[in-house]
Coordinates of C-alpha atoms in Angstrom, one line a residue:
X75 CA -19.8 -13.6 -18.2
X76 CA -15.7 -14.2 -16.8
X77 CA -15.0 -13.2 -13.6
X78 CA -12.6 -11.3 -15.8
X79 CA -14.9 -9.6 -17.6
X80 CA -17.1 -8.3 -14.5
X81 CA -13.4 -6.7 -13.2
X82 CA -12.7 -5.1 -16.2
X83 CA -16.6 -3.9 -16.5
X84 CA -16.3 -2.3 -12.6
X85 CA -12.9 -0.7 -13.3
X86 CA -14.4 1.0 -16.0
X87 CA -17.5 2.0 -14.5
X88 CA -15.9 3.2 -11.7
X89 CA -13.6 5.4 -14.0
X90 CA -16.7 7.3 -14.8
X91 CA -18.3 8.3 -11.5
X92 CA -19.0 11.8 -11.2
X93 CA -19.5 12.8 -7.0
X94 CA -21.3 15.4 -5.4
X95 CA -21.0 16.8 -2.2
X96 CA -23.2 14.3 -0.6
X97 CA -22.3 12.3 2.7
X98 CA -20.4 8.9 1.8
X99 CA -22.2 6.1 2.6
X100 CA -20.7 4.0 6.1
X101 CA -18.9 1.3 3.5
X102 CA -16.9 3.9 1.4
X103 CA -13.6 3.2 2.9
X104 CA -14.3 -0.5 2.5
X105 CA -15.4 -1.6 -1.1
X106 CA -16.3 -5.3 -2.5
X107 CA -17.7 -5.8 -6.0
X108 CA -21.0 -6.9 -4.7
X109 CA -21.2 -3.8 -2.3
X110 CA -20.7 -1.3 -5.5
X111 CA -24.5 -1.6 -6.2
X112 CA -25.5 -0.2 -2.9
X113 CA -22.5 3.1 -3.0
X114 CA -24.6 6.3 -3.0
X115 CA -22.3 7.6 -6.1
X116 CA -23.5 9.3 -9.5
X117 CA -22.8 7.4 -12.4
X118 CA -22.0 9.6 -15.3
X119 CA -20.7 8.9 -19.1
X120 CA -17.3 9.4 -19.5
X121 CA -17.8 11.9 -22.5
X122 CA -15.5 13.8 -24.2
X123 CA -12.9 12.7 -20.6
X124 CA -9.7 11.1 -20.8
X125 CA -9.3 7.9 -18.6
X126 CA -6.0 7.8 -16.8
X127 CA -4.9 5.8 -14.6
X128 CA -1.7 5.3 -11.5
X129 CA -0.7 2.2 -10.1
X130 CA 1.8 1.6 -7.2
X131 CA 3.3 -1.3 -5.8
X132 CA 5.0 0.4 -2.7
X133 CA 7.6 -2.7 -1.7
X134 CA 10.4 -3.9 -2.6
X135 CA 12.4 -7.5 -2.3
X136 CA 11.0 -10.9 -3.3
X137 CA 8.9 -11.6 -0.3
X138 CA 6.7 -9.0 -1.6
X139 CA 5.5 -10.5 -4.6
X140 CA 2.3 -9.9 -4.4
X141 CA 2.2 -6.0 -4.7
X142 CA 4.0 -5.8 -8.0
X143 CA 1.6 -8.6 -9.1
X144 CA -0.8 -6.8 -8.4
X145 CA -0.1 -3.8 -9.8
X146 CA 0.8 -6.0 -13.6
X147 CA -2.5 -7.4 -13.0
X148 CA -4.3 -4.1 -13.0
X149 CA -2.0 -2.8 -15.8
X150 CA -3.2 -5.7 -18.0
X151 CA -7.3 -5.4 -17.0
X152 CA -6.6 -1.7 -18.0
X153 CA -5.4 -2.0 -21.0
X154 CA -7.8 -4.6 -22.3
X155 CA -10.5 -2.2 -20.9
X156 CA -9.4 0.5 -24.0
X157 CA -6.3 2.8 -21.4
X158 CA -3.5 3.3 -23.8
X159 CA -0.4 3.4 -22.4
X160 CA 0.1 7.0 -22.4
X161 CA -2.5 7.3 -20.0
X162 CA -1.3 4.5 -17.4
X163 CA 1.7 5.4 -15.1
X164 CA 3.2 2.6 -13.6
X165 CA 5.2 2.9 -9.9
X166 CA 7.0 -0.4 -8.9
X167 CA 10.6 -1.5 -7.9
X168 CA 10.8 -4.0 -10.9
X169 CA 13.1 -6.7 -8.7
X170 CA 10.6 -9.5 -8.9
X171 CA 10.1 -10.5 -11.9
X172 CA 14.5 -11.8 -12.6
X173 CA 14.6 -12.3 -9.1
X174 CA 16.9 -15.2 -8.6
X175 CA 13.8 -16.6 -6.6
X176 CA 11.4 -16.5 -9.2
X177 CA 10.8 -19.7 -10.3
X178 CA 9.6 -18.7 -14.0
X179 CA 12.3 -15.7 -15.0
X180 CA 10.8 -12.6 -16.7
X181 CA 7.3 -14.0 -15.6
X182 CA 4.7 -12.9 -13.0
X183 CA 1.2 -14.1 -11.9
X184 CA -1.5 -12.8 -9.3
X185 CA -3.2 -16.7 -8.9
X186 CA -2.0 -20.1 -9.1
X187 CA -1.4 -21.5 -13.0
X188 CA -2.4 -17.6 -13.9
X189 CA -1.3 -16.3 -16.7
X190 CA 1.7 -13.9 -17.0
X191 CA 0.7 -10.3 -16.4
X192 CA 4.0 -8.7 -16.3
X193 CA 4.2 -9.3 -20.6
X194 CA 4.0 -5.0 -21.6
X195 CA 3.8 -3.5 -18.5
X196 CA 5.9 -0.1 -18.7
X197 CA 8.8 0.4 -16.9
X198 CA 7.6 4.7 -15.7
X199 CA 9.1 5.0 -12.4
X200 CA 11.2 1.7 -10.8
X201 CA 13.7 1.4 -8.5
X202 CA 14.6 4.5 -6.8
X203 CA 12.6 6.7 -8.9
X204 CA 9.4 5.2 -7.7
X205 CA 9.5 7.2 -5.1
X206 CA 7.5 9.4 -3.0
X207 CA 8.5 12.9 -4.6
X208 CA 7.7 11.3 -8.1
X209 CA 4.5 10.2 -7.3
X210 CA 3.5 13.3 -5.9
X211 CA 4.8 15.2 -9.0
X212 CA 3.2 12.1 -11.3
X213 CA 0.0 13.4 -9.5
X214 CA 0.3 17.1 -9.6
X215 CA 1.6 16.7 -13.5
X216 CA 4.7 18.6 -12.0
X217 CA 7.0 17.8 -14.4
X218 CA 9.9 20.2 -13.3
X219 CA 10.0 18.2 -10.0
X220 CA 10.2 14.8 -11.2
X221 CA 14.2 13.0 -10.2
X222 CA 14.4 10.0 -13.0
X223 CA 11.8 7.8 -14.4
X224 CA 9.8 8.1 -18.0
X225 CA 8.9 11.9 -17.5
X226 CA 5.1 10.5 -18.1
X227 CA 2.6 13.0 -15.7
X228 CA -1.3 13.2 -14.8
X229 CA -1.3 15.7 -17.4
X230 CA -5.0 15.9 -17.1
X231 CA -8.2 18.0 -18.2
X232 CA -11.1 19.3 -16.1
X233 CA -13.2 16.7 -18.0
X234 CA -11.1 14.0 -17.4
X235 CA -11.4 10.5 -15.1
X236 CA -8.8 9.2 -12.9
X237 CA -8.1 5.9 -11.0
X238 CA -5.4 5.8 -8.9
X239 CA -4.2 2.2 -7.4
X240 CA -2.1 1.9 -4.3
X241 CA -1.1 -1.8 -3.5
X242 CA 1.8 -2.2 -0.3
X243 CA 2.6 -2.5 3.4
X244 CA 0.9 0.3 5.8
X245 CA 0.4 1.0 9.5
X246 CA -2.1 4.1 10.9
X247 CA -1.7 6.8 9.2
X248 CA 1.6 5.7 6.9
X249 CA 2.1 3.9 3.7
X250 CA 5.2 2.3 2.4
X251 CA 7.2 3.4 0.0
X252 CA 10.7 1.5 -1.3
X253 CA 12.5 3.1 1.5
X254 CA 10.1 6.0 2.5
X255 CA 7.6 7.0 4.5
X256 CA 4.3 8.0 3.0
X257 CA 2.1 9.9 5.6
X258 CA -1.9 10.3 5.0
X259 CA -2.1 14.3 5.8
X260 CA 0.9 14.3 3.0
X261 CA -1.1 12.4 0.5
X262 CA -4.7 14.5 1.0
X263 CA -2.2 17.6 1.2
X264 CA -2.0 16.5 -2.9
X265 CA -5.4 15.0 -4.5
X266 CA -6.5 18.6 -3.0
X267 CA -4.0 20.7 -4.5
X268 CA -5.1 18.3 -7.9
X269 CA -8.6 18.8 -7.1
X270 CA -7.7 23.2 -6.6
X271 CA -6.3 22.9 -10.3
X272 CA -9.7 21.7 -11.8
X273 CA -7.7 19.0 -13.7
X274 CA -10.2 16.3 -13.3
X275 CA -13.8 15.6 -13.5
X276 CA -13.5 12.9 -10.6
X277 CA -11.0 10.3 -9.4
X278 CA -11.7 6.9 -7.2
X279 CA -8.8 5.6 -5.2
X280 CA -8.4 2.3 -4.0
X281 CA -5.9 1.6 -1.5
X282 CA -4.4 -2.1 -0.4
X283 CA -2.8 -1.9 3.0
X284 CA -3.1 -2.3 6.9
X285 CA -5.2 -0.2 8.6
X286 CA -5.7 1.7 4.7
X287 CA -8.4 3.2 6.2
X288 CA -6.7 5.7 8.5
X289 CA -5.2 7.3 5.3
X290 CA -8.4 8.6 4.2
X291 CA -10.5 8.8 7.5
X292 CA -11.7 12.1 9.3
X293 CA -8.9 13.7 6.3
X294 CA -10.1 13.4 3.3
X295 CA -13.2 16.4 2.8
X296 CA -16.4 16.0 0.5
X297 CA -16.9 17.7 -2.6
X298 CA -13.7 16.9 -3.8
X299 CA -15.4 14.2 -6.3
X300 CA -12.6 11.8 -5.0
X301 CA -14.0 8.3 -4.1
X302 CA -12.0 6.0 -2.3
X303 CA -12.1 1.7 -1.1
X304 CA -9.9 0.8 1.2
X305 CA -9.0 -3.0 1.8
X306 CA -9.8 -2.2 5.6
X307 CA -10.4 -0.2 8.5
X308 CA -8.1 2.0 9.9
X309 CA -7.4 -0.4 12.7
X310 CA -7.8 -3.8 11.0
X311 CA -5.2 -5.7 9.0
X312 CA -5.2 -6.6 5.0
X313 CA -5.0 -10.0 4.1
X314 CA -2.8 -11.9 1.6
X315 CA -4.2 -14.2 -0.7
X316 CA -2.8 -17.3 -3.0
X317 CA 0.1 -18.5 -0.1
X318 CA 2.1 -21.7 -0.2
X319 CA 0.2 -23.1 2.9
X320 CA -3.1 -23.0 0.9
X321 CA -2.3 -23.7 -2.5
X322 CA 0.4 -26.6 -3.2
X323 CA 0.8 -24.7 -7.0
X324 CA 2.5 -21.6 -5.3
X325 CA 4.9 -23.7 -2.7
X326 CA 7.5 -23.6 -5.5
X327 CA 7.2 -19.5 -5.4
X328 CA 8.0 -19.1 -1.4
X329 CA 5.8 -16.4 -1.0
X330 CA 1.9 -15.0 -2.2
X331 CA 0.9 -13.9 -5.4
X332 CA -1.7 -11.3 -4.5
X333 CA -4.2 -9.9 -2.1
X334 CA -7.1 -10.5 -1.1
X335 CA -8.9 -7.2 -1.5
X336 CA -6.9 -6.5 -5.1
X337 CA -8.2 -10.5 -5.9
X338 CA -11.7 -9.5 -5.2
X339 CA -11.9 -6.2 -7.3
X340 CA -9.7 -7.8 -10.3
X341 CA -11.3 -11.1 -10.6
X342 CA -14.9 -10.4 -8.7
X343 CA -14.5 -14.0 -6.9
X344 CA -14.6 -15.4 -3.5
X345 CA -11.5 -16.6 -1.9
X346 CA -11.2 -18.1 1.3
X347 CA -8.6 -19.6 3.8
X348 CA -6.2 -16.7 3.7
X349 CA -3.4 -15.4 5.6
X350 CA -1.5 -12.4 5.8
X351 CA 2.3 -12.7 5.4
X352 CA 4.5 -14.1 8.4
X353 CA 8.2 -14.4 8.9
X354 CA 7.7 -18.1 8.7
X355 CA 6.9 -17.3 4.9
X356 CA 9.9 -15.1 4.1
X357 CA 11.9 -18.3 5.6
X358 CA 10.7 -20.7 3.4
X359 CA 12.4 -18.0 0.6
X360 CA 15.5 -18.5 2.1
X361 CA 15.3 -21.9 3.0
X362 CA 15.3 -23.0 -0.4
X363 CA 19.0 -22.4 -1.0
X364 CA 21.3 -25.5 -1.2
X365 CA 23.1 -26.3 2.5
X366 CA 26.3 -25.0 3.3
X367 CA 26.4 -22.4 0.3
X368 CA 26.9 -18.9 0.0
X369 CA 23.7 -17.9 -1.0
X370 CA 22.1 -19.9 1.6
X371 CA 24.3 -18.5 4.7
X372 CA 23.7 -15.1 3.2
X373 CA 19.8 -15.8 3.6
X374 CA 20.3 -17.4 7.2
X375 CA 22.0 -14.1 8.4
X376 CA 19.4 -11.9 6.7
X377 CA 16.9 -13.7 8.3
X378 CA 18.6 -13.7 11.6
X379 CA 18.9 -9.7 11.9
X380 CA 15.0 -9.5 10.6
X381 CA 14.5 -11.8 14.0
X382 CA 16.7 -9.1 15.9
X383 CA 15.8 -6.4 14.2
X384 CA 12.2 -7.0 15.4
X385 CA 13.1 -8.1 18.5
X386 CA 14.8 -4.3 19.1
X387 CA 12.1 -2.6 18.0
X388 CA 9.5 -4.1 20.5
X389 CA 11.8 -3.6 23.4
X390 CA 12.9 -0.4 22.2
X391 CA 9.3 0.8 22.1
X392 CA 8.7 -0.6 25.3
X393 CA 10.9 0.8 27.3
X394 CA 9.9 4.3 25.5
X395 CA 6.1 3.6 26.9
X396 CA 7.7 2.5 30.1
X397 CA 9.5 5.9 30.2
X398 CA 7.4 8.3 29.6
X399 CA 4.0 6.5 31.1
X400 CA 6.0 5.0 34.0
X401 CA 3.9 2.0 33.1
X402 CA 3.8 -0.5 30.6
X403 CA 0.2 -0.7 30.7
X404 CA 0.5 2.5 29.4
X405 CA 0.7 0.7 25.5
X406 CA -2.8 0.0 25.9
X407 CA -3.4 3.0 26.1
X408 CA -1.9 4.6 23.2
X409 CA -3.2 1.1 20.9
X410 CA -6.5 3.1 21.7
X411 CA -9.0 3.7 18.3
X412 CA -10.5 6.7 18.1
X413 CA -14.3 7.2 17.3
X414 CA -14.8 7.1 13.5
X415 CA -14.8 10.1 11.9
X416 CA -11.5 11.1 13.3
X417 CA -8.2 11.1 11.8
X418 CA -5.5 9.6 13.2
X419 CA -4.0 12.2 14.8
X420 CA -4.7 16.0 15.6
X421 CA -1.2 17.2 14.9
X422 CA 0.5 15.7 11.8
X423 CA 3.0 17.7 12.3
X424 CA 3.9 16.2 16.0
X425 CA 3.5 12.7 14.3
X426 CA 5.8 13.1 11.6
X427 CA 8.1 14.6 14.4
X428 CA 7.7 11.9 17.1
X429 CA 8.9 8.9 14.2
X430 CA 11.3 11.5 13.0
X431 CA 12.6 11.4 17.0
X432 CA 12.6 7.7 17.1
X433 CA 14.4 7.3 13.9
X434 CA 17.4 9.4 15.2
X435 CA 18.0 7.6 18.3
X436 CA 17.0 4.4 17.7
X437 CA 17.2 3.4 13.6
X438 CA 14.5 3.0 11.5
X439 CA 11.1 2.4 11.9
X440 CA 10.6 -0.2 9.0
X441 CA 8.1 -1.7 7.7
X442 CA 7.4 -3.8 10.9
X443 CA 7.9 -1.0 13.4
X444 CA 4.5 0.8 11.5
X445 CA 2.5 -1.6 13.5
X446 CA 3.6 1.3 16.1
X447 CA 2.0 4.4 14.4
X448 CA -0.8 4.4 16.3
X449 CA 1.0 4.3 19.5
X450 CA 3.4 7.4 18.5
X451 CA 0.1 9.0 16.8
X452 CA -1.6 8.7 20.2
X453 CA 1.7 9.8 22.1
X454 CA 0.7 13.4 20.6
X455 CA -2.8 13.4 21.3
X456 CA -2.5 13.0 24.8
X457 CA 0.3 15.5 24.6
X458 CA 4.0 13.7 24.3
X459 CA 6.8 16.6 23.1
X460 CA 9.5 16.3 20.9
X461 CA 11.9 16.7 23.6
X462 CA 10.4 14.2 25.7
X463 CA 10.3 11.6 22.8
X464 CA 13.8 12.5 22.1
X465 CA 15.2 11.7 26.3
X466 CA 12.7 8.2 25.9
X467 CA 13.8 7.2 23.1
X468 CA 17.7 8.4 24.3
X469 CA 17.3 6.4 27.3
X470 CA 15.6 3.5 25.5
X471 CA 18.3 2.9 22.8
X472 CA 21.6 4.2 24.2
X473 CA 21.5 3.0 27.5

């Protein structure tokens, strides 16, 4: 049997698992197709149950290639596995595909000589509108909430199945969204108001992302029948797969094709000698432009405020530690990982406040300031105010 064929045969199984109340077992937040023999899940038929699925590539820009790849890649395993289109909602930014850096126009591919898997894939929610209120609405089957996109909803039936698949950047407790912020209590806040409505019969998640285990961990309650993989811990990194530096077929592309974890669940093989995105691959995006043009000084000056941009985050954040621990020892501190079984935080409401803080003195976070979640997360557990972010942060950025 294909590689392909085993992926399509475990989406579709999972699609029918049924959950009790029991205690997951100690590798539910972290899932290979090997490990599913061993999950202590109830495998029921799907019955008279609708299958629907959600998938969402959270990034946006070229250098992210790999999440919308994804994403088409699932779409397509989906479909062949009997979903009609009705029943698959699709969230991505849609800027990869004609990207005047795509080497194949109107083509995308999640390996090296792959096939297209952008070919059909529908258009529900992109650009702005795949955003975090429409997702949430999507979900919900909140159709009066919804701002743009197709109108399609999770219009779902007590008896029905759903697979929902998250592909993007993340940090502790956060998720990226094209321009938002996606925070874990946020997201549990919603699959239980779906599970209150009894509008499914049970629901597995997986989740691509940094530290995509801090989005479900010590948050997410059992009974729920709501099983979810996570491509790691909620302290470790995710890994990129199919890069320039390890495949001489992608070098023309400037960037990866997919991830590791979303590789290993869609095409049930091994891959090795992979590495996460760097700077030094955005670069070799840019660095493809003929010398002395436009386009090419344009990329040079966007890479050169990423570089700063970086660079002001780090020392913004710490001079904030600096402040407010009147050490800078005090960092190692806050990088502290808490016993599993906890979430993140104790007060999401202090966490969302704190970034919220940081934000309004010193710009935003961005996706390479999440690697800082943790720290802020751990600023309110040991008890940092608003006000006191606010005169660090004050201090740090104006001075």
């Amino acid at each position: 049997m294909t590689s392909y064929s085993l992926a399509v045969l475990l989406i579709l199984e999972l699609l029918s698992f049924s959950l009790g109340s029991q205690q997951l077992s100690e590798h539910s937040f972290k899932l290979s197709s090997v490990e599913t023999e061993s999950l202590h899940v109830v495998t029921q038929p799907v019955g008279k149950g609708t299958r629907w699925a959600v998938l969402i590539a959270g990034s946006n820009g070229y250098e992210n290639y790999r999440h919308q790849a994804d994403v088409c890649h699932a779409y397509q395993i989906l479909r062949k596995g009997g979903l009609k289109d009705e029943n698959i909602i699709v969230f991505m930014y849609d800027d990869i595909a004609f990207s005047e850096h795509n080497p194949r126009p109107g083509i995308i591919i999640n390996r090296p000589q792959g096939e297209d898997v952008y070919e059909g894939v529908p258009k529900d929610y992109t650009g702005r509108d795949a955003s975090i209120n429409n997702l949430f609405s999507v979900i919900l089957a909140n159709k009066t909430a919804l701002k743009g996109g197709s109108g399609k909803v999770l219009d779902t039936g007590s008896e029905d199945h759903i697979f929902i698949y998250y592909t993007d950047h993340g940090g502790p407790g956060i998720l990226g969204m094209p321009d938002e912020t996606l925070y874990a209590s946020d997201l549990i806040d919603v699959l239980k108001k779906k599970h209150d409505s009894n509008t499914f019969k049970s629901m597995v998640f997986y989740l691509e992302a940094c530290e995509s285990g801090s989005i479900f961990e010590g948050l997410l309650p059992e009974g729920l029948n709501i099983y979810a993989t996570t491509a790691s811990n909620p302290a470790e990194s995710s890994f990129a797969s199919y890069c320039p530096d390890d495949y001489p077929d992608v070098e023309i592309y400037g960037t990866c094709l997919g991830d590791v974890y979303s590789v290993s669940w869609m095409e049930d093989s091994d891959n090795n000698d992979l590495r996460k995105e760097t700077l030094d691959q955005q670069y070799e995006v840019y660095r493809r432009g003929p010398r002395g043009s436009q386009k090419k000084l344009t990329a040079e000056k966007q890479l050169r405020d990423a570089i700063k941009h970086r660079a002001h985050i780090d020392e913004s954040m710490m001079s904030i530690v600096k402040i407010l621990f009147r050490s800078a020892n005090g960092l190692m501190t806050l990088e502290t990982v808490r016993p599993a079984g906890q979430p993140l935080v104790d007060d999401w409401s202090c966490f969302k406040a704190l970034v919220r803080t940081y934000e309004e003195h010193c710009g935003s976070l961005s996706r390479y300031g999440r690697r800082y979640a943790r720290a802020i997360a751990n600023m309110c557990n040991v008890g940092v105010k608003v006000e006191q972010m606010a005169m660090a942060s004050a201090a740090a950025c104006h001075a």
